[in-house]
Tab-separated table of N, CA and C in Angstrom:
chain	number	residue	atom	x	y	z
A	730	UNK	N	-357.882	-160.874	5.700
A	730	UNK	CA	-356.826	-161.157	6.643
A	730	UNK	C	-355.504	-161.201	5.882
A	731	UNK	N	-354.437	-160.770	6.535
A	731	UNK	CA	-353.129	-160.752	5.913
A	731	UNK	C	-352.085	-161.190	6.936
A	732	UNK	N	-351.413	-162.293	6.668
A	732	UNK	CA	-350.352	-162.770	7.550
A	732	UNK	C	-349.134	-161.873	7.334
A	733	UNK	N	-348.680	-161.166	8.376
A	733	UNK	CA	-347.663	-160.144	8.179
A	733	UNK	C	-346.373	-160.331	8.965
A	734	UNK	N	-346.366	-161.190	9.994
A	734	UNK	CA	-345.182	-161.216	10.837
A	734	UNK	C	-345.034	-162.540	11.579
A	735	UNK	N	-343.784	-162.885	11.831
A	735	UNK	CA	-343.407	-163.978	12.723
A	735	UNK	C	-342.456	-163.365	13.743
A	736	UNK	N	-342.642	-163.699	15.007
A	736	UNK	CA	-341.771	-163.151	16.050
A	736	UNK	C	-340.986	-164.277	16.711
A	737	UNK	N	-339.699	-164.062	16.824
A	737	UNK	CA	-338.826	-164.980	17.557
A	737	UNK	C	-338.563	-164.348	18.919
A	738	UNK	N	-338.742	-165.126	19.968
A	738	UNK	CA	-338.398	-164.671	21.312
A	738	UNK	C	-337.006	-165.203	21.627
A	739	UNK	N	-336.144	-164.311	22.117
A	739	UNK	CA	-334.758	-164.668	22.375
A	739	UNK	C	-334.269	-164.027	23.663
A	740	UNK	N	-333.235	-164.603	24.216
A	740	UNK	CA	-332.589	-163.981	25.381
A	740	UNK	C	-331.465	-163.048	24.938
A	741	UNK	N	-331.183	-162.978	23.619
A	741	UNK	CA	-330.110	-162.122	23.108
A	741	UNK	C	-330.520	-161.503	21.769
A	742	UNK	N	-331.237	-160.399	21.837
A	742	UNK	CA	-331.744	-159.725	20.641
A	742	UNK	C	-330.602	-159.330	19.715
A	743	UNK	N	-329.555	-158.734	20.253
A	743	UNK	CA	-328.461	-158.245	19.405
A	743	UNK	C	-327.778	-159.370	18.628
A	744	UNK	N	-327.643	-160.536	19.233
A	744	UNK	CA	-327.018	-161.676	18.545
A	744	UNK	C	-327.857	-162.078	17.328
A	745	UNK	N	-329.174	-162.141	17.494
A	745	UNK	CA	-330.031	-162.496	16.358
A	745	UNK	C	-330.098	-161.376	15.331
A	746	UNK	N	-330.055	-160.128	15.773
A	746	UNK	CA	-330.023	-159.006	14.833
A	746	UNK	C	-328.789	-159.121	13.941
A	747	UNK	N	-327.637	-159.353	14.534
A	747	UNK	CA	-326.401	-159.496	13.740
A	747	UNK	C	-326.502	-160.676	12.779
A	748	UNK	N	-327.045	-161.799	13.244
A	748	UNK	CA	-327.160	-162.996	12.419
A	748	UNK	C	-328.059	-162.742	11.208
A	749	UNK	N	-329.275	-162.231	11.436
A	749	UNK	CA	-330.209	-162.039	10.328
A	749	UNK	C	-329.757	-160.917	9.392
A	750	UNK	N	-329.082	-159.934	9.917
A	750	UNK	CA	-328.477	-158.901	9.068
A	750	UNK	C	-327.438	-159.540	8.142
A	751	UNK	N	-326.617	-160.411	8.676
A	751	UNK	CA	-325.564	-161.060	7.891
A	751	UNK	C	-326.136	-161.998	6.837
A	752	UNK	N	-327.079	-162.850	7.211
A	752	UNK	CA	-327.536	-163.847	6.237
A	752	UNK	C	-328.428	-163.241	5.159
A	753	UNK	N	-329.187	-162.187	5.484
A	753	UNK	CA	-330.087	-161.611	4.491
A	753	UNK	C	-329.462	-160.456	3.730
A	754	UNK	N	-328.470	-159.813	4.319
A	754	UNK	CA	-327.912	-158.618	3.696
A	754	UNK	C	-328.874	-157.442	3.740
A	755	UNK	N	-329.921	-157.570	4.537
A	755	UNK	CA	-330.919	-156.514	4.674
A	755	UNK	C	-330.810	-155.909	6.071
A	756	UNK	N	-331.075	-154.624	6.180
A	756	UNK	CA	-330.974	-154.012	7.504
A	756	UNK	C	-332.079	-154.479	8.442
A	757	UNK	N	-331.687	-154.731	9.669
A	757	UNK	CA	-332.637	-155.055	10.724
A	757	UNK	C	-332.816	-153.779	11.546
A	758	UNK	N	-334.039	-153.332	11.691
A	758	UNK	CA	-334.313	-152.109	12.441
A	758	UNK	C	-334.455	-152.452	13.918
A	759	UNK	N	-333.608	-151.853	14.736
A	759	UNK	CA	-333.645	-152.060	16.186
A	759	UNK	C	-334.410	-150.890	16.790
A	760	UNK	N	-335.572	-151.193	17.353
A	760	UNK	CA	-336.403	-150.158	17.947
A	760	UNK	C	-336.024	-149.895	19.397
A	761	UNK	N	-335.752	-150.960	20.144
A	761	UNK	CA	-335.305	-150.856	21.528
A	761	UNK	C	-334.358	-152.028	21.765
A	762	UNK	N	-333.759	-152.104	22.926
A	762	UNK	CA	-332.894	-153.244	23.226
A	762	UNK	C	-333.690	-154.543	23.320
A	763	UNK	N	-335.008	-154.430	23.358
A	763	UNK	CA	-335.872	-155.598	23.481
A	763	UNK	C	-336.637	-155.964	22.210
A	764	UNK	N	-336.511	-155.162	21.140
A	764	UNK	CA	-337.331	-155.431	19.964
A	764	UNK	C	-336.690	-154.903	18.691
A	765	UNK	N	-336.698	-155.765	17.656
A	765	UNK	CA	-336.174	-155.393	16.350
A	765	UNK	C	-337.006	-156.072	15.269
A	766	UNK	N	-336.911	-155.551	14.038
A	766	UNK	CA	-337.648	-156.142	12.923
A	766	UNK	C	-336.814	-156.158	11.649
A	767	UNK	N	-336.943	-157.266	10.923
A	767	UNK	CA	-336.407	-157.393	9.572
A	767	UNK	C	-337.621	-157.372	8.653
A	768	UNK	N	-337.838	-156.255	7.978
A	768	UNK	CA	-339.008	-156.112	7.107
A	768	UNK	C	-338.623	-156.504	5.685
A	769	UNK	N	-339.370	-157.448	5.120
A	769	UNK	CA	-339.182	-157.846	3.730
A	769	UNK	C	-340.462	-157.483	2.980
A	770	UNK	N	-340.448	-157.531	1.665
A	770	UNK	CA	-341.671	-157.210	0.922
A	770	UNK	C	-342.844	-158.144	1.250
A	771	UNK	N	-342.552	-159.373	1.663
A	771	UNK	CA	-343.622	-160.343	1.895
A	771	UNK	C	-344.071	-160.435	3.343
A	772	UNK	N	-343.143	-160.261	4.283
A	772	UNK	CA	-343.449	-160.512	5.683
A	772	UNK	C	-342.363	-159.875	6.548
A	773	UNK	N	-342.650	-159.704	7.809
A	773	UNK	CA	-341.675	-159.156	8.745
A	773	UNK	C	-341.260	-160.230	9.740
A	774	UNK	N	-339.957	-160.314	9.980
A	774	UNK	CA	-339.430	-161.167	11.035
A	774	UNK	C	-339.139	-160.263	12.219
A	775	UNK	N	-339.913	-160.424	13.284
A	775	UNK	CA	-339.718	-159.641	14.498
A	775	UNK	C	-338.846	-160.437	15.464
A	776	UNK	N	-338.023	-159.731	16.204
A	776	UNK	CA	-337.147	-160.341	17.204
A	776	UNK	C	-337.430	-159.638	18.529
A	777	UNK	N	-337.939	-160.392	19.494
A	777	UNK	CA	-338.287	-159.808	20.782
A	777	UNK	C	-337.552	-160.491	21.913
A	778	UNK	N	-337.185	-159.721	22.905
A	778	UNK	CA	-336.494	-160.298	24.059
A	778	UNK	C	-337.495	-160.979	24.980
A	779	UNK	N	-336.970	-161.807	25.850
A	779	UNK	CA	-337.823	-162.480	26.828
A	779	UNK	C	-338.538	-161.460	27.717
A	780	UNK	N	-337.960	-160.279	27.889
A	780	UNK	CA	-338.604	-159.247	28.718
A	780	UNK	C	-339.934	-158.795	28.119
A	781	UNK	N	-340.090	-158.899	26.790
A	781	UNK	CA	-341.354	-158.474	26.172
A	781	UNK	C	-342.501	-159.412	26.523
A	782	UNK	N	-342.190	-160.606	26.983
A	782	UNK	CA	-343.244	-161.568	27.326
A	782	UNK	C	-344.141	-161.060	28.443
A	783	UNK	N	-343.601	-160.238	29.333
A	783	UNK	CA	-344.407	-159.697	30.433
A	783	UNK	C	-345.568	-158.862	29.891
A	784	UNK	N	-345.394	-158.267	28.714
A	784	UNK	CA	-346.468	-157.469	28.118
A	784	UNK	C	-347.604	-158.350	27.598
A	785	UNK	N	-347.322	-159.639	27.410
A	785	UNK	CA	-348.322	-160.580	26.911
A	785	UNK	C	-348.852	-161.499	28.010
A	786	UNK	N	-348.456	-161.263	29.234
A	786	UNK	CA	-349.001	-162.054	30.321
A	786	UNK	C	-348.015	-162.961	31.029
A	787	UNK	N	-346.745	-162.851	30.714
A	787	UNK	CA	-345.771	-163.627	31.474
A	787	UNK	C	-345.029	-164.667	30.672
A	788	UNK	N	-344.799	-165.795	31.294
A	788	UNK	CA	-343.960	-166.863	30.741
A	788	UNK	C	-344.748	-167.695	29.716
A	789	UNK	N	-344.956	-167.109	28.524
A	789	UNK	CA	-345.780	-167.777	27.518
A	789	UNK	C	-344.966	-168.393	26.379
A	790	UNK	N	-343.670	-168.097	26.311
A	790	UNK	CA	-342.802	-168.650	25.266
A	790	UNK	C	-341.408	-168.854	25.855
A	791	UNK	N	-340.671	-169.793	25.282
A	791	UNK	CA	-339.310	-170.066	25.746
A	791	UNK	C	-338.333	-169.831	24.606
A	792	UNK	N	-337.305	-169.023	24.826
A	792	UNK	CA	-336.321	-168.792	23.770
A	792	UNK	C	-335.501	-170.053	23.503
A	793	UNK	N	-335.011	-170.143	22.273
A	793	UNK	CA	-334.125	-171.242	21.858
A	793	UNK	C	-334.734	-172.613	22.121
A	794	UNK	N	-336.043	-172.731	21.913
A	794	UNK	CA	-336.723	-173.999	22.183
A	794	UNK	C	-337.699	-174.367	21.062
A	795	UNK	N	-337.415	-173.902	19.845
A	795	UNK	CA	-338.297	-174.169	18.705
A	795	UNK	C	-337.956	-175.519	18.095
A	796	UNK	N	-338.946	-176.382	17.997
A	796	UNK	CA	-338.751	-177.688	17.386
A	796	UNK	C	-339.806	-177.971	16.328
A	797	UNK	N	-340.506	-176.912	15.878
A	797	UNK	CA	-341.584	-177.143	14.927
A	797	UNK	C	-341.555	-176.241	13.705
A	798	UNK	N	-341.053	-175.039	13.803
A	798	UNK	CA	-341.149	-174.082	12.703
A	798	UNK	C	-339.827	-173.952	11.945
A	799	UNK	N	-339.958	-173.610	10.663
A	799	UNK	CA	-338.792	-173.305	9.823
A	799	UNK	C	-339.040	-171.921	9.230
A	800	UNK	N	-338.097	-171.008	9.425
A	800	UNK	CA	-338.190	-169.672	8.837
A	800	UNK	C	-337.669	-169.765	7.412
A	801	UNK	N	-338.511	-169.397	6.430
A	801	UNK	CA	-338.143	-169.614	5.038
A	801	UNK	C	-337.989	-168.290	4.293
A	802	UNK	N	-336.882	-168.197	3.558
A	802	UNK	CA	-336.572	-167.032	2.748
A	802	UNK	C	-336.370	-167.487	1.305
A	803	UNK	N	-337.153	-166.921	0.387
A	803	UNK	CA	-336.934	-167.196	-1.034
A	803	UNK	C	-335.776	-166.331	-1.499
A	804	UNK	N	-334.789	-166.969	-2.109
A	804	UNK	CA	-333.592	-166.263	-2.589
A	804	UNK	C	-333.427	-166.520	-4.081
A	805	UNK	N	-332.621	-165.700	-4.735
A	805	UNK	CA	-332.432	-165.829	-6.171
A	805	UNK	C	-331.641	-167.052	-6.579
A	806	UNK	N	-330.667	-167.443	-5.751
A	806	UNK	CA	-329.787	-168.565	-6.100
A	806	UNK	C	-329.267	-169.197	-4.812
A	807	UNK	N	-329.836	-170.328	-4.448
A	807	UNK	CA	-329.458	-171.013	-3.209
A	807	UNK	C	-327.969	-171.361	-3.193
A	808	UNK	N	-327.452	-171.845	-4.307
A	808	UNK	CA	-326.044	-172.240	-4.336
A	808	UNK	C	-325.117	-171.047	-4.144
A	809	UNK	N	-325.466	-169.913	-4.717
A	809	UNK	CA	-324.663	-168.703	-4.522
A	809	UNK	C	-324.730	-168.244	-3.067
A	810	UNK	N	-325.906	-168.334	-2.462
A	810	UNK	CA	-326.042	-167.958	-1.043
A	810	UNK	C	-325.228	-168.890	-0.156
A	811	UNK	N	-325.230	-170.171	-0.481
A	811	UNK	CA	-324.430	-171.119	0.296
A	811	UNK	C	-322.950	-170.792	0.171
A	812	UNK	N	-322.497	-170.479	-1.027
A	812	UNK	CA	-321.093	-170.104	-1.220
A	812	UNK	C	-320.765	-168.842	-0.413
A	813	UNK	N	-321.667	-167.870	-0.420
A	813	UNK	CA	-321.447	-166.614	0.309
A	813	UNK	C	-321.415	-166.834	1.814
A	814	UNK	N	-322.260	-167.718	2.311
A	814	UNK	CA	-322.423	-167.889	3.754
A	814	UNK	C	-321.742	-169.125	4.328
A	815	UNK	N	-321.087	-169.921	3.508
A	815	UNK	CA	-320.608	-171.230	3.975
A	815	UNK	C	-319.726	-171.134	5.215
A	816	UNK	N	-318.848	-170.157	5.299
A	816	UNK	CA	-318.021	-170.014	6.500
A	816	UNK	C	-318.867	-169.596	7.700
A	817	UNK	N	-319.819	-168.704	7.463
A	817	UNK	CA	-320.642	-168.153	8.538
A	817	UNK	C	-321.571	-169.206	9.146
A	818	UNK	N	-322.091	-170.133	8.314
A	818	UNK	CA	-323.051	-171.134	8.801
A	818	UNK	C	-322.447	-172.537	8.860
A	819	UNK	N	-321.156	-172.628	8.726
A	819	UNK	CA	-320.477	-173.939	8.673
A	819	UNK	C	-320.920	-174.875	9.791
A	820	UNK	N	-320.925	-174.398	11.020
A	820	UNK	CA	-321.221	-175.262	12.168
A	820	UNK	C	-322.715	-175.484	12.398
A	821	UNK	N	-323.562	-174.767	11.654
A	821	UNK	CA	-325.003	-174.893	11.879
A	821	UNK	C	-325.759	-175.377	10.643
A	822	UNK	N	-325.032	-175.766	9.604
A	822	UNK	CA	-325.694	-176.264	8.395
A	822	UNK	C	-326.339	-177.616	8.682
A	823	UNK	N	-327.603	-177.729	8.369
A	823	UNK	CA	-328.351	-178.968	8.543
A	823	UNK	C	-328.367	-179.749	7.226
A	824	UNK	N	-328.563	-179.027	6.121
A	824	UNK	CA	-328.590	-179.657	4.796
A	824	UNK	C	-328.022	-178.691	3.769
A	825	UNK	N	-326.999	-179.125	3.076
A	825	UNK	CA	-326.428	-178.322	1.989
A	825	UNK	C	-327.459	-178.215	0.869
A	826	UNK	N	-327.249	-177.308	-0.098
A	826	UNK	CA	-328.236	-177.147	-1.175
A	826	UNK	C	-328.637	-178.478	-1.803
A	827	UNK	N	-329.943	-178.711	-1.810
A	827	UNK	CA	-330.535	-179.954	-2.291
A	827	UNK	C	-331.825	-179.610	-3.029
A	828	UNK	N	-332.079	-180.282	-4.139
A	828	UNK	CA	-333.347	-180.091	-4.838
A	828	UNK	C	-334.382	-181.017	-4.212
A	829	UNK	N	-335.454	-180.406	-3.716
A	829	UNK	CA	-336.494	-181.135	-3.006
A	829	UNK	C	-337.518	-181.691	-4.004
A	830	UNK	N	-338.255	-182.738	-3.616
A	830	UNK	CA	-339.226	-183.349	-4.519
A	830	UNK	C	-340.314	-182.383	-5.008
A	831	UNK	N	-340.604	-181.316	-4.258
A	831	UNK	CA	-341.659	-180.380	-4.646
A	831	UNK	C	-341.142	-179.264	-5.533
A	832	UNK	N	-339.861	-179.320	-5.940
A	832	UNK	CA	-339.365	-178.407	-6.956
A	832	UNK	C	-338.558	-177.231	-6.481
A	833	UNK	N	-338.253	-177.147	-5.190
A	833	UNK	CA	-337.407	-176.070	-4.680
A	833	UNK	C	-336.004	-176.586	-4.388
A	834	UNK	N	-335.018	-175.756	-4.642
A	834	UNK	CA	-333.652	-176.028	-4.207
A	834	UNK	C	-333.537	-175.381	-2.844
A	835	UNK	N	-333.053	-176.121	-1.858
A	835	UNK	CA	-333.164	-175.712	-0.465
A	835	UNK	C	-331.842	-175.843	0.274
A	836	UNK	N	-331.553	-174.872	1.127
A	836	UNK	CA	-330.416	-174.873	2.050
A	836	UNK	C	-330.991	-174.690	3.447
A	837	UNK	N	-330.693	-175.604	4.350
A	837	UNK	CA	-331.262	-175.573	5.690
A	837	UNK	C	-330.139	-175.421	6.721
A	838	UNK	N	-330.298	-174.446	7.620
A	838	UNK	CA	-329.310	-174.204	8.676
A	838	UNK	C	-330.015	-173.638	9.894
A	839	UNK	N	-329.277	-173.445	10.982
A	839	UNK	CA	-329.861	-172.945	12.233
A	839	UNK	C	-329.325	-171.561	12.575
A	840	UNK	N	-330.183	-170.757	13.179
A	840	UNK	CA	-329.731	-169.463	13.690
A	840	UNK	C	-329.082	-169.683	15.058
A	841	UNK	N	-328.526	-168.653	15.686
A	841	UNK	CA	-327.836	-168.846	16.971
A	841	UNK	C	-328.704	-169.394	18.097
A	842	UNK	N	-330.028	-169.249	18.000
A	842	UNK	CA	-330.924	-169.815	19.007
A	842	UNK	C	-331.394	-171.217	18.636
A	843	UNK	N	-330.932	-171.732	17.513
A	843	UNK	CA	-331.306	-173.079	17.097
A	843	UNK	C	-332.526	-173.146	16.199
A	844	UNK	N	-333.118	-172.005	15.856
A	844	UNK	CA	-334.261	-171.997	14.947
A	844	UNK	C	-333.808	-172.416	13.552
A	845	UNK	N	-334.600	-173.243	12.887
A	845	UNK	CA	-334.274	-173.664	11.530
A	845	UNK	C	-334.566	-172.541	10.541
A	846	UNK	N	-333.634	-172.336	9.613
A	846	UNK	CA	-333.766	-171.337	8.560
A	846	UNK	C	-333.601	-172.058	7.228
A	847	UNK	N	-334.502	-171.795	6.299
A	847	UNK	CA	-334.439	-172.393	4.967
A	847	UNK	C	-334.302	-171.288	3.938
A	848	UNK	N	-333.245	-171.330	3.153
A	848	UNK	CA	-333.134	-170.501	1.961
A	848	UNK	C	-333.533	-171.400	0.809
A	849	UNK	N	-334.467	-170.950	-0.029
A	849	UNK	CA	-334.902	-171.801	-1.133
A	849	UNK	C	-335.069	-170.997	-2.402
A	850	UNK	N	-334.934	-171.707	-3.517
A	850	UNK	CA	-335.166	-171.155	-4.847
A	850	UNK	C	-336.021	-172.145	-5.630
A	851	UNK	N	-337.161	-171.712	-6.161
A	851	UNK	CA	-337.932	-172.600	-7.023
A	851	UNK	C	-337.121	-172.910	-8.279
A	852	UNK	N	-337.056	-174.191	-8.659
A	852	UNK	CA	-336.258	-174.566	-9.831
A	852	UNK	C	-337.050	-175.299	-10.898
A	853	UNK	N	-338.249	-175.763	-10.565
A	853	UNK	CA	-339.072	-176.399	-11.589
A	853	UNK	C	-340.134	-175.407	-12.039
A	854	UNK	N	-340.661	-175.598	-13.226
A	854	UNK	CA	-341.683	-174.693	-13.751
A	854	UNK	C	-342.876	-174.615	-12.804
A	855	UNK	N	-343.292	-175.741	-12.252
A	855	UNK	CA	-344.436	-175.758	-11.324
A	855	UNK	C	-344.137	-174.958	-10.058
A	856	UNK	N	-342.943	-175.143	-9.495
A	856	UNK	CA	-342.577	-174.410	-8.280
A	856	UNK	C	-342.471	-172.919	-8.568
A	857	UNK	N	-341.926	-172.562	-9.703
A	857	UNK	CA	-341.805	-171.138	-10.052
A	857	UNK	C	-343.183	-170.515	-10.170
A	858	UNK	N	-344.129	-171.180	-10.833
A	858	UNK	CA	-345.491	-170.651	-10.970
A	858	UNK	C	-346.146	-170.442	-9.591
A	859	UNK	N	-345.912	-171.356	-8.687
A	859	UNK	CA	-346.496	-171.253	-7.347
A	859	UNK	C	-346.062	-169.956	-6.658
A	860	UNK	N	-344.795	-169.582	-6.814
A	860	UNK	CA	-344.273	-168.424	-6.102
A	860	UNK	C	-344.352	-167.122	-6.892
A	861	UNK	N	-344.844	-167.179	-8.128
A	861	UNK	CA	-345.033	-165.950	-8.905
A	861	UNK	C	-346.384	-165.308	-8.647
A	862	UNK	N	-347.247	-165.998	-7.963
A	862	UNK	CA	-348.597	-165.474	-7.696
A	862	UNK	C	-348.555	-164.287	-6.784
């Protein structure tokens, strides 16, 4: 088994496409007005409109209503990313770069739908070994 994708359901695909393109600096592929993907070497972040829910049986998910998941991106330097994005995420920053007890330096903010996004960099030898596997 291979975990390959997380999908965000939104009422505004283009808004999230612009956001994730900006914060990652990676191209987001827009397949239709209802579906796009940000493919990374480790996993794909899919963005689907509420209209795609009908293909899965109807009203099974609600956009902008996530209170449990955090989308995490490993970056080379959390502090540099914060400096680069500070104006862009100013109003949605939850936690400025902080070294967490488990050895990662972490920046936490929200996307336009309110989903939590974590940029992190392993900074302790133990944390680095965990993510080199």
